[in-house]
Structure formats: C-alpha cells, structure tokens
Amino acid sequence: MDVNNLKPLEKAAVALVVFGTEVSAAVFKNLNELEIEKLTIEIANLKDIPPEVEEKVIKECHTIFMAREYVAQGGVDYARQILDSALGTSKADEILKRLEGSLRQTGFTLLRNIDPKQLVSFIQNEHPQTISVLLTQISPQSAAAVLAELQPELQSEVALRIATMEKISPEILHQMEQELENQFEGASARDLSISGGTKVVADILNLIETSAEKHIMQTMESEDADLAAEIKNMMFVFEDLILLDDRSVQRLLKEVETKDLAISLKAASEEIKKKIFTNVSDRVATMIKEEMEFLGPMRLSDVESAQQKIVESIRRLEEEGQVVISGRGGKDDVIV
C-alpha cells in the first residue's frame, strides 16, 4: 500500500482506523448518510495497514489541521507564508487547494458563527417567516437564545411558523443565502433543502426560559390547539422522566394509577425503572412489579398510550409549578 496512490476517501478511512472508534463516532456525527456509507465501506475494505502508511496519513492530517488553524489566525495569506517556509511552495499550494472548499463559508454557515445577541439585532426587523427560516439553520441552543430576546408577540408568531413550515425550495434558500453573504461579505452559496416542524419548535422551547415558553405555548394554543398539543408532547418524552428530581417523581406518582405505571414501565429503560422504584416503598415497588408480570405481553401502542398519560401529567404538574424538570432555562428553576 503506497500512501501516494491512496484516494482522499481511502486516507480518511485509514485515519479513522488509526484514531479509533471514539474519534470515528464523533466524526460520523457530522457527516450525512451517504458520506457515512462511503467511509464505512472503505473502512471495511481496508486490509493490513503498514505502519509507515499510518504515519504518513496521520502526519498529513496534522498538517491540514494546522493549516486550518493558520487560516483562522491570520487568513489564507498568513497560512501560505507559514506553509511555504515549512513545506515548500508546491506542498503549501496543494494543502491550501485541498482546504479551499471547506474554508468557503455560505450565508447560513456564517449565521451559525454569530453571537445570538448580535443575531437578534440583525434579524429582529425581518419578516417573521424569514426569522423562522434563519432559526432553523442554527443550533436549538442559539435559536432559543434568539427567540427569548424577540418581542413576545413576535416569539409566538415565529414559533408557529417554524412548527408549520414545510420544505422550502432550493431557489428561495439560494436567494436568502446570497442576501446573507452580501451582509456578511461571504462567499458562494450551496443548494439546500430545509424543513421546520413541531420537533424543531420543541427542541427550541425546551431550552428557552419557562416564562417565554409558557407565553408562546398559550398563544399557539389559541391559534391551533392540536398543533400546540403535538409540540407539548414532543417537548417531554417518557424517557425524560429521568430529568425529574426525587421530590418531583414522588409528586407525580400521586397522580398516576398503578396499572398505568406498570404498563408504561414494560418498555422503559432500567434507569427509568430504578428512578421509580427508589421513590416508592418496598411494598409499592413489589406491587408494581407483580402487576407488570400479571399483565403479560402487551402491544407497544398500549404501552406508549400509558406513557403518554404520564407525560401529560408531568406537563400539567410543571405548568402548576409542582414539579421541576432539570435543564429547563429560567429563574423559576433556580433553587435558593
């Protein structure tokens, strides 16, 4: 195996094998399905890799990583100057050419790198539909921070538009990217497709301050009760029960029928079962376990229905301030 004859994809496969499974898993999280499939095939087809090949591939990876750092520190010219001195003009040109595609930032990529507070001032006067599209292009954490800073009436409208958003044509996205790039002096745009939906809203509202989330949900309920209910259910799933503190679990169990609890636990993780059983007496724990055995095999739909009843109870108790869900934003969650 000659490293000079390896294709970029083959080098990537070698690098991931050398870096190990943990690094490979982290890399895969940032790739699309097609890229993962191609890399997986290459890794599967790798035979014994000579140590000298491993060393050269890793050295090349390190050089590329350092080149990116140089670009970030002082731009392409700065990086070229350092690489020229270290590796020679030919090798420097080769590395920078390889980096050219990844260094080119699109409008939406630039958007993700802006501080949320700066982004608020940039988009707050835009049309709600434009704001909705932009928020779906950044992380839920950043979107939550931006949404929390908007005017209350605008918060609700933006959340509703995200929830009901369908696929947007690449042409419209291309136009939006060009406008963003003109604003931020970006470079070329790429073809994208995007969708919003209730899950996107749920991810954002899960991270926003409780008071803002309540206002948004109240407004959405008045606009579309079914849509609001769907978002609510996505904001807290049964397995998130682990986020409740012990006192909240004990309060919840006062609202739940033993049979519903037994049914819901039939498809629950061991972590959830442990959470429940450590918050009831030994007698009650034994009773629940016996009920689970007595019920026998059940349809998954029936188990999910029982779990949903419990989720609805949690949401109601949270709205009443009787339970605390860890990780939710807002001053209401601070214990003093």
CSV table of C-alpha atoms in Angstrom, one decimal, residues 60-311:
chain,number,residue,atom,x,y,z
A,60,GLU,CA,-0.8,14.7,6.5
A,61,CYS,CA,-3.9,15.1,8.7
A,62,HIS,CA,-1.9,17.0,11.3
A,63,THR,CA,-0.6,19.3,8.5
A,64,ILE,CA,-4.1,20.0,7.2
A,65,PHE,CA,-5.4,20.7,10.8
A,66,MET,CA,-2.6,23.1,11.4
A,67,ALA,CA,-3.2,24.8,8.1
A,68,ARG,CA,-6.8,25.4,9.1
A,69,GLU,CA,-5.5,26.9,12.4
A,70,TYR,CA,-3.2,29.2,10.5
A,71,VAL,CA,-6.0,30.4,8.2
A,72,ALA,CA,-8.2,31.0,11.3
A,73,GLN,CA,-5.4,33.0,12.9
A,74,GLY,CA,-4.4,35.2,10.1
A,75,GLY,CA,-6.1,34.3,6.8
A,76,VAL,CA,-5.0,32.4,3.7
A,77,ASP,CA,-2.0,34.6,3.0
A,78,TYR,CA,-0.7,34.1,6.5
A,79,ALA,CA,-1.2,30.3,6.3
A,80,ARG,CA,0.5,30.2,2.9
A,81,GLN,CA,3.5,32.1,4.3
A,82,ILE,CA,4.0,29.6,7.2
A,83,LEU,CA,3.4,26.6,5.0
A,84,ASP,CA,5.8,27.8,2.3
A,85,SER,CA,8.5,28.1,4.9
A,86,ALA,CA,7.8,24.7,6.5
A,87,LEU,CA,6.9,22.6,3.4
A,88,GLY,CA,7.8,24.5,0.3
A,89,THR,CA,5.6,26.3,-2.2
A,90,SER,CA,4.3,23.2,-4.1
A,91,LYS,CA,3.2,21.4,-0.9
A,92,ALA,CA,1.7,24.6,0.5
A,93,ASP,CA,-0.4,25.2,-2.6
A,94,GLU,CA,-1.6,21.5,-2.6
A,95,ILE,CA,-2.8,21.8,1.1
A,96,LEU,CA,-4.5,25.1,0.6
A,97,LYS,CA,-6.2,24.0,-2.5
A,98,ARG,CA,-7.5,20.9,-0.6
A,99,LEU,CA,-8.8,23.2,2.1
A,100,GLU,CA,-10.4,25.7,-0.3
A,101,GLY,CA,-13.8,24.1,-0.4
A,102,SER,CA,-14.1,23.7,3.4
A,103,LEU,CA,-12.9,27.3,4.0
A,104,ARG,CA,-15.6,28.8,1.9
A,105,GLN,CA,-18.4,29.9,4.1
A,106,THR,CA,-22.0,30.2,3.0
A,107,GLY,CA,-24.5,32.6,4.3
A,108,PHE,CA,-26.1,30.1,6.7
A,109,THR,CA,-22.7,28.9,7.9
A,110,LEU,CA,-21.8,32.5,8.7
A,111,LEU,CA,-25.1,32.8,10.6
A,112,ARG,CA,-24.2,29.9,12.9
A,113,ASN,CA,-21.0,31.7,13.9
A,114,ILE,CA,-22.6,34.9,15.1
A,115,ASP,CA,-23.3,35.5,18.8
A,116,PRO,CA,-27.0,35.1,19.4
A,117,LYS,CA,-27.3,38.6,20.9
A,118,GLN,CA,-25.8,40.1,17.7
A,119,LEU,CA,-28.1,37.9,15.6
A,120,VAL,CA,-31.1,39.3,17.4
A,121,SER,CA,-30.3,42.9,16.3
A,122,PHE,CA,-29.6,41.6,12.8
A,123,ILE,CA,-33.0,39.8,12.3
A,124,GLN,CA,-35.5,41.4,14.6
A,125,ASN,CA,-36.8,43.7,11.9
A,126,GLU,CA,-37.1,40.9,9.3
A,127,HIS,CA,-40.4,39.3,8.3
A,128,PRO,CA,-41.4,36.5,10.8
A,129,GLN,CA,-41.1,33.9,8.0
A,130,THR,CA,-37.6,35.0,7.3
A,131,ILE,CA,-36.7,34.8,11.0
A,132,SER,CA,-38.3,31.4,11.2
A,133,VAL,CA,-36.1,30.0,8.4
A,134,LEU,CA,-33.0,31.5,9.8
A,135,LEU,CA,-33.6,30.0,13.3
A,136,THR,CA,-34.0,26.5,11.7
A,137,GLN,CA,-30.4,26.9,10.4
A,138,ILE,CA,-28.7,27.4,13.8
A,139,SER,CA,-28.5,25.2,16.8
A,140,PRO,CA,-31.5,24.8,19.1
A,141,GLN,CA,-29.5,26.5,21.9
A,142,SER,CA,-28.7,29.6,19.7
A,143,ALA,CA,-32.3,29.6,18.4
A,144,ALA,CA,-33.6,29.5,21.9
A,145,ALA,CA,-31.4,32.4,22.9
A,146,VAL,CA,-32.5,34.5,19.9
A,147,LEU,CA,-36.2,33.6,20.4
A,148,ALA,CA,-36.1,34.7,24.0
A,149,GLU,CA,-34.9,38.2,23.0
A,150,LEU,CA,-37.6,38.8,20.5
A,151,GLN,CA,-40.8,40.7,21.3
A,152,PRO,CA,-43.5,38.4,22.9
A,153,GLU,CA,-45.9,38.7,20.0
A,154,LEU,CA,-43.1,38.0,17.5
A,155,GLN,CA,-41.9,35.0,19.6
A,156,SER,CA,-45.3,33.3,19.2
A,157,GLU,CA,-45.6,34.0,15.5
A,158,VAL,CA,-42.1,32.8,14.7
A,159,ALA,CA,-42.6,29.6,16.8
A,160,LEU,CA,-45.9,28.9,15.0
A,161,ARG,CA,-44.3,29.4,11.6
A,162,ILE,CA,-41.5,27.0,12.4
A,163,ALA,CA,-43.9,24.4,13.5
A,164,THR,CA,-46.0,24.6,10.3
A,165,MET,CA,-43.0,25.1,8.0
A,166,GLU,CA,-42.8,22.7,5.0
A,167,LYS,CA,-39.9,22.2,2.6
A,168,ILE,CA,-38.5,25.4,1.1
A,169,SER,CA,-37.3,25.4,-2.4
A,170,PRO,CA,-33.6,25.5,-3.0
A,171,GLU,CA,-34.1,28.6,-5.2
A,172,ILE,CA,-35.6,30.6,-2.3
A,173,LEU,CA,-32.8,29.3,0.1
A,174,HIS,CA,-30.2,30.2,-2.5
A,175,GLN,CA,-31.6,33.8,-2.7
A,176,MET,CA,-31.6,34.0,1.1
A,177,GLU,CA,-28.0,32.8,1.3
A,178,GLN,CA,-26.9,35.3,-1.2
A,179,GLU,CA,-28.5,38.1,0.8
A,180,LEU,CA,-26.8,36.9,3.9
A,181,GLU,CA,-23.5,36.6,2.2
A,182,ASN,CA,-23.8,40.2,0.9
A,183,GLN,CA,-24.5,41.3,4.5
A,184,PHE,CA,-21.5,39.3,5.9
A,185,GLU,CA,-19.2,39.5,2.9
A,186,GLY,CA,-19.5,35.8,2.5
A,187,ALA,CA,-18.7,33.6,-0.5
A,188,SER,CA,-20.6,31.1,-2.6
A,189,ALA,CA,-23.9,29.6,-1.7
A,190,ARG,CA,-24.9,25.9,-1.8
A,191,ASP,CA,-28.0,24.0,-2.7
A,192,LEU,CA,-30.1,23.3,0.4
A,193,SER,CA,-33.4,22.0,1.4
A,194,ILE,CA,-34.9,22.7,4.8
A,195,SER,CA,-38.0,21.9,6.9
A,196,GLY,CA,-39.2,23.2,10.2
A,197,GLY,CA,-41.9,21.3,12.1
A,198,THR,CA,-43.0,20.6,15.6
A,199,LYS,CA,-39.8,18.8,16.6
A,200,VAL,CA,-37.7,21.9,15.7
A,201,VAL,CA,-40.0,24.1,17.9
A,202,ALA,CA,-40.0,21.6,20.7
A,203,ASP,CA,-36.1,21.5,20.7
A,204,ILE,CA,-36.0,25.3,20.9
A,205,LEU,CA,-38.7,25.7,23.5
A,206,ASN,CA,-37.1,23.0,25.7
A,207,LEU,CA,-34.1,25.4,26.1
A,208,ILE,CA,-35.9,28.7,26.4
A,209,GLU,CA,-36.9,30.3,29.7
A,210,THR,CA,-40.0,28.9,31.2
A,211,SER,CA,-41.9,32.2,31.2
A,212,ALA,CA,-41.2,32.8,27.5
A,213,GLU,CA,-42.1,29.2,26.7
A,214,LYS,CA,-45.4,29.5,28.5
A,215,HIS,CA,-46.3,32.7,26.7
A,216,ILE,CA,-45.5,31.1,23.3
A,217,MET,CA,-47.5,28.0,24.1
A,218,GLN,CA,-50.5,29.9,25.3
A,219,THR,CA,-50.6,31.9,22.1
A,220,MET,CA,-50.1,28.8,19.9
A,221,GLU,CA,-52.9,27.0,21.8
A,222,SER,CA,-55.3,29.9,20.9
A,223,GLU,CA,-54.2,29.7,17.3
A,224,ASP,CA,-54.0,25.9,16.8
A,225,ALA,CA,-54.7,23.7,19.9
A,226,ASP,CA,-53.9,20.5,18.1
A,227,LEU,CA,-50.5,21.8,16.9
A,228,ALA,CA,-49.7,23.1,20.4
A,229,ALA,CA,-50.6,19.7,21.9
A,230,GLU,CA,-48.3,18.0,19.5
A,231,ILE,CA,-45.4,20.3,20.3
A,232,LYS,CA,-46.0,19.9,24.1
A,233,ASN,CA,-45.8,16.1,23.8
A,234,MET,CA,-42.5,16.4,21.9
A,235,MET,CA,-41.0,18.7,24.5
A,236,PHE,CA,-41.0,16.0,27.1
A,237,VAL,CA,-40.9,12.3,26.3
A,238,PHE,CA,-41.4,9.5,28.8
A,239,GLU,CA,-37.7,8.6,29.0
A,240,ASP,CA,-37.1,12.3,30.1
A,241,LEU,CA,-38.7,11.3,33.4
A,242,ILE,CA,-35.1,10.8,34.5
A,243,LEU,CA,-34.8,14.6,34.5
A,244,LEU,CA,-37.2,14.9,37.4
A,245,ASP,CA,-35.8,15.3,40.9
A,246,ASP,CA,-36.9,12.8,43.5
A,247,ARG,CA,-39.4,15.1,45.1
A,248,SER,CA,-41.0,15.7,41.7
A,249,VAL,CA,-41.1,11.9,41.0
A,250,GLN,CA,-42.9,11.4,44.3
A,251,ARG,CA,-45.4,14.2,43.5
A,252,LEU,CA,-46.0,12.6,40.0
A,253,LEU,CA,-46.7,9.2,41.4
A,254,LYS,CA,-49.6,10.6,43.5
A,255,GLU,CA,-51.3,11.4,40.1
A,256,VAL,CA,-50.6,8.1,38.3
A,257,GLU,CA,-52.6,5.0,38.6
A,258,THR,CA,-50.6,1.8,39.5
A,259,LYS,CA,-51.9,0.0,36.4
A,260,ASP,CA,-50.8,2.8,34.0
A,261,LEU,CA,-47.4,3.0,35.7
A,262,ALA,CA,-46.9,-0.8,35.4
A,263,ILE,CA,-47.9,-0.7,31.7
A,264,SER,CA,-45.6,2.3,31.0
A,265,LEU,CA,-42.6,0.6,32.7
A,266,LYS,CA,-42.8,-2.5,30.5
A,267,ALA,CA,-40.9,-0.7,27.7
A,268,ALA,CA,-38.9,1.6,29.9
A,269,SER,CA,-35.2,1.6,30.4
A,270,GLU,CA,-33.6,0.2,33.5
A,271,GLU,CA,-32.6,3.7,34.5
A,272,ILE,CA,-36.2,4.8,34.5
A,273,LYS,CA,-37.4,1.8,36.4
A,274,LYS,CA,-34.7,2.4,39.0
A,275,LYS,CA,-35.8,6.1,39.3
A,276,ILE,CA,-39.4,5.0,40.0
A,277,PHE,CA,-38.6,2.1,42.4
A,278,THR,CA,-36.2,4.2,44.5
A,279,ASN,CA,-39.0,6.7,45.1
A,280,VAL,CA,-41.6,4.3,46.4
A,281,SER,CA,-41.7,2.0,49.4
A,282,ASP,CA,-40.6,-1.7,49.0
A,283,ARG,CA,-44.2,-2.7,49.3
A,284,VAL,CA,-45.4,-0.5,46.4
A,285,ALA,CA,-42.3,-1.5,44.3
A,286,THR,CA,-43.3,-5.1,44.8
A,287,MET,CA,-46.9,-4.4,43.9
A,288,ILE,CA,-45.9,-2.6,40.6
A,289,LYS,CA,-43.5,-5.5,39.6
A,290,GLU,CA,-46.2,-8.0,40.3
A,291,GLU,CA,-48.7,-6.0,38.2
A,292,MET,CA,-46.2,-5.9,35.3
A,293,GLU,CA,-45.8,-9.7,35.5
A,294,PHE,CA,-49.6,-10.2,35.7
A,295,LEU,CA,-50.2,-8.1,32.6
A,296,GLY,CA,-48.0,-10.3,30.4
A,297,PRO,CA,-47.0,-9.4,26.9
A,298,MET,CA,-48.7,-6.2,25.6
A,299,ARG,CA,-48.9,-4.2,22.4
A,300,LEU,CA,-46.4,-1.4,22.1
A,301,SER,CA,-49.2,1.0,21.2
A,302,ASP,CA,-50.8,0.3,24.6
A,303,VAL,CA,-47.6,0.9,26.4
A,304,GLU,CA,-47.0,4.1,24.6
A,305,SER,CA,-50.5,5.2,25.4
A,306,ALA,CA,-49.9,4.7,29.1
A,307,GLN,CA,-46.6,6.5,28.9
A,308,GLN,CA,-48.3,9.4,27.2
A,309,LYS,CA,-50.8,9.7,30.1
A,310,ILE,CA,-47.8,10.1,32.4
A,311,VAL,CA,-46.1,12.7,30.1
